[in-house]
Amino acid sequence: MAIDVMISDTTKPKPNGLTAYKGGVEKTPTGLGNALNLPKDSILKFAMKYNLPTTSNKDFQEASLDLLNKLPGGKSKVEEIVSTYGTPKAGKLADNLLGARTLSMMKALDDVSADNQEKSRLSAIASRFILTPEGGYSYGQNREGFSNYLNTGKIDTTQAQKISNQDMMKLQKLFPQKFK
């Protein structure tokens, strides 16, 4: 007697259950259209970029919202989306329709992620920062180079990075007390 055994292959990608909302008769509560005009592969690439599920529209939306709400500045982006489009008929943003609200969530995730990466980059520059009459320098994570500077009072330009004027302006906005 033969027994059939089904073995699941966990290396295969999860099935793609995403379907873009092509729009309907009704507008959003704020009068805007809700159609999503994106190629399916761009949604899949986005899902892969943020490791979001593609098993269903709702799974994708819930994971996107969860991620967005966890990121600094993400909650205000969610509030902006609701303010712009209103609340879906389902009463929540994860309404199983990939429409304009979902596109706004995707853009917000990219924006918030880019903002956080830029803040991290600037924070690294602000670490072990030195201001001279010639401009600003940063030893960043180079503790030894910074220690040598503290001991000698001389900047080693092979170990310290010169800060651009553009980055100095960003640092002044991000850390107004430290960069006057």
Tab-separated table of C-alpha atoms in Angstrom:
chain	number	residue	atom	x	y	z
A	1	MET	CA	0.000	0.000	0.000
A	2	ALA	CA	1.516	3.322	-1.095
A	3	ILE	CA	1.147	6.446	0.997
A	4	ASP	CA	1.176	9.820	-0.706
A	5	VAL	CA	3.159	12.394	1.212
A	6	MET	CA	3.026	16.065	0.362
A	7	ILE	CA	6.244	17.930	1.106
A	8	SER	CA	6.095	21.694	1.141
A	9	ASP	CA	9.040	23.569	-0.248
A	10	THR	CA	9.641	26.592	1.971
A	11	THR	CA	12.201	28.011	-0.461
A	12	LYS	CA	9.513	28.853	-3.009
A	13	PRO	CA	8.111	32.376	-2.812
A	14	LYS	CA	4.695	32.733	-1.290
A	15	PRO	CA	1.895	32.962	-3.818
A	16	ASN	CA	1.057	36.378	-5.156
A	17	GLY	CA	-2.459	37.246	-4.128
A	18	LEU	CA	-2.156	40.987	-4.768
A	19	THR	CA	-4.682	42.679	-7.016
A	20	ALA	CA	-4.693	46.408	-7.699
A	21	TYR	CA	-7.991	48.261	-7.356
A	22	LYS	CA	-8.783	49.750	-10.767
A	23	GLY	CA	-11.315	52.204	-9.398
A	24	GLY	CA	-15.046	52.234	-9.121
A	25	VAL	CA	-18.006	54.517	-9.401
A	26	GLU	CA	-17.637	56.097	-5.977
A	27	LYS	CA	-14.907	58.488	-4.917
A	28	THR	CA	-13.246	58.554	-1.500
A	29	PRO	CA	-15.001	60.530	1.269
A	30	THR	CA	-12.786	63.498	0.372
A	31	GLY	CA	-13.763	63.309	-3.310
A	32	LEU	CA	-10.524	61.820	-4.630
A	33	GLY	CA	-10.247	58.781	-6.861
A	34	ASN	CA	-8.986	55.561	-5.327
A	35	ALA	CA	-7.664	53.671	-8.350
A	36	LEU	CA	-4.132	52.277	-8.253
A	37	ASN	CA	-2.308	52.539	-11.544
A	38	LEU	CA	0.895	50.653	-10.857
A	39	PRO	CA	2.332	47.660	-12.647
A	40	LYS	CA	1.956	44.512	-10.537
A	41	ASP	CA	5.714	43.900	-10.608
A	42	SER	CA	6.390	47.267	-8.943
A	43	ILE	CA	4.115	46.285	-6.044
A	44	LEU	CA	5.966	42.962	-5.787
A	45	LYS	CA	9.362	44.689	-5.827
A	46	PHE	CA	8.162	47.006	-3.075
A	47	ALA	CA	6.928	44.044	-1.034
A	48	MET	CA	10.311	42.336	-1.426
A	49	LYS	CA	12.180	45.525	-0.463
A	50	TYR	CA	10.368	45.696	2.887
A	51	ASN	CA	9.787	41.949	3.302
A	52	LEU	CA	6.011	42.373	3.160
A	53	PRO	CA	3.642	39.464	2.504
A	54	THR	CA	2.088	39.112	-0.943
A	55	THR	CA	-0.414	36.417	0.011
A	56	SER	CA	-3.342	38.853	-0.064
A	57	ASN	CA	-4.109	42.543	-0.338
A	58	LYS	CA	-5.138	42.646	3.309
A	59	ASP	CA	-1.947	40.910	4.513
A	60	PHE	CA	0.136	43.352	2.452
A	61	GLN	CA	-1.772	46.374	3.796
A	62	GLU	CA	-1.689	45.248	7.423
A	63	ALA	CA	2.061	44.575	7.283
A	64	SER	CA	2.674	47.930	5.551
A	65	LEU	CA	0.674	49.775	8.199
A	66	ASP	CA	2.365	47.904	11.013
A	67	LEU	CA	5.804	48.754	9.664
A	68	LEU	CA	4.874	52.372	8.993
A	69	ASN	CA	3.462	52.813	12.506
A	70	LYS	CA	6.687	51.427	14.035
A	71	LEU	CA	8.964	53.864	12.209
A	72	PRO	CA	9.635	57.338	13.626
A	73	GLY	CA	7.327	59.747	11.833
A	74	GLY	CA	5.225	56.918	10.424
A	75	LYS	CA	2.114	57.526	12.525
A	76	SER	CA	1.844	61.097	11.263
A	77	LYS	CA	2.080	59.768	7.678
A	78	VAL	CA	-0.839	57.414	8.389
A	79	GLU	CA	-2.816	60.366	9.754
A	80	GLU	CA	-2.023	62.331	6.572
A	81	ILE	CA	-3.342	59.477	4.422
A	82	VAL	CA	-6.615	59.363	6.347
A	83	SER	CA	-6.855	63.156	6.207
A	84	THR	CA	-6.257	63.143	2.444
A	85	TYR	CA	-8.535	60.257	1.443
A	86	GLY	CA	-10.818	59.744	4.411
A	87	THR	CA	-11.533	56.415	6.085
A	88	PRO	CA	-12.413	53.537	3.727
A	89	LYS	CA	-15.893	52.028	3.854
A	90	ALA	CA	-14.364	49.075	5.719
A	91	GLY	CA	-13.541	51.465	8.563
A	92	LYS	CA	-9.799	50.771	8.461
A	93	LEU	CA	-6.929	51.308	6.035
A	94	ALA	CA	-6.337	47.579	5.605
A	95	ASP	CA	-9.545	47.279	3.570
A	96	ASN	CA	-8.332	44.584	1.140
A	97	LEU	CA	-8.325	47.072	-1.783
A	98	LEU	CA	-4.961	48.122	-3.171
A	99	GLY	CA	-5.876	51.637	-4.165
A	100	ALA	CA	-4.622	55.175	-3.756
A	101	ARG	CA	-4.431	54.869	0.038
A	102	THR	CA	-2.148	51.854	-0.314
A	103	LEU	CA	0.004	53.733	-2.822
A	104	SER	CA	0.242	56.567	-0.295
A	105	MET	CA	1.301	54.047	2.380
A	106	MET	CA	3.991	52.747	0.038
A	107	LYS	CA	5.287	56.260	-0.677
A	108	ALA	CA	5.180	57.079	3.040
A	109	LEU	CA	7.244	53.981	3.862
A	110	ASP	CA	9.864	55.006	1.314
A	111	ASP	CA	9.872	58.604	2.584
A	112	VAL	CA	10.088	57.682	6.270
A	113	SER	CA	12.788	55.085	5.589
A	114	ALA	CA	14.838	57.590	3.579
A	115	ASP	CA	14.396	60.237	6.297
A	116	ASN	CA	15.524	57.807	8.986
A	117	GLN	CA	18.543	56.734	6.921
A	118	GLU	CA	19.501	60.370	6.424
A	119	LYS	CA	19.139	61.074	10.153
A	120	SER	CA	21.341	58.061	10.930
A	121	ARG	CA	23.951	59.276	8.444
A	122	LEU	CA	23.913	62.765	9.948
A	123	SER	CA	24.070	61.382	13.490
A	124	ALA	CA	27.190	59.447	12.503
A	125	ILE	CA	28.718	62.649	11.131
A	126	ALA	CA	27.825	64.502	14.357
A	127	SER	CA	29.669	61.860	16.350
A	128	ARG	CA	33.209	63.021	17.124
A	129	PHE	CA	32.641	66.338	15.361
A	130	ILE	CA	35.162	69.175	15.316
A	131	LEU	CA	34.518	72.740	14.189
A	132	THR	CA	37.513	74.702	12.940
A	133	PRO	CA	37.794	78.098	11.238
A	134	GLU	CA	38.166	76.176	7.956
A	135	GLY	CA	34.929	74.251	8.547
A	136	GLY	CA	33.636	71.146	10.234
A	137	TYR	CA	35.286	67.726	10.379
A	138	SER	CA	34.010	64.435	11.678
A	139	TYR	CA	35.862	61.375	12.834
A	140	GLY	CA	32.518	59.529	12.921
A	141	GLN	CA	33.135	56.025	14.261
A	142	ASN	CA	36.934	56.407	14.119
A	143	ARG	CA	37.702	56.485	17.851
A	144	GLU	CA	41.440	56.157	17.407
A	145	GLY	CA	41.642	59.072	14.977
A	146	PHE	CA	39.532	61.234	17.273
A	147	SER	CA	41.683	60.245	20.253
A	148	ASN	CA	44.795	61.262	18.292
A	149	TYR	CA	43.156	64.619	17.549
A	150	LEU	CA	42.377	65.142	21.249
A	151	ASN	CA	45.999	64.332	22.161
A	152	THR	CA	47.645	66.411	19.433
A	153	GLY	CA	45.061	69.093	18.613
A	154	LYS	CA	45.750	68.460	14.930
A	155	ILE	CA	43.178	67.162	12.456
A	156	ASP	CA	44.349	64.214	10.394
A	157	THR	CA	42.494	64.726	7.114
A	158	THR	CA	43.211	61.120	6.141
A	159	GLN	CA	41.078	59.987	9.078
A	160	ALA	CA	38.583	62.838	9.486
A	161	GLN	CA	35.918	63.674	6.937
A	162	LYS	CA	35.405	67.303	5.894
A	163	ILE	CA	31.745	68.228	6.318
A	164	SER	CA	30.100	69.828	3.281
A	165	ASN	CA	28.182	73.088	3.636
A	166	GLN	CA	25.000	71.243	2.672
A	167	ASP	CA	25.508	68.703	5.465
A	168	MET	CA	26.358	71.504	7.919
A	169	MET	CA	22.972	73.123	7.188
A	170	LYS	CA	21.225	69.761	7.704
A	171	LEU	CA	23.114	69.236	10.977
A	172	GLN	CA	22.067	72.705	12.173
A	173	LYS	CA	18.410	71.829	11.534
A	174	LEU	CA	18.659	68.372	13.093
A	175	PHE	CA	20.784	69.377	16.106
A	176	PRO	CA	20.164	73.118	16.622
A	177	GLN	CA	21.765	73.217	20.097
A	178	LYS	CA	24.978	71.499	19.016
A	179	PHE	CA	25.374	73.212	15.630
A	180	LYS	CA	24.671	76.933	16.057
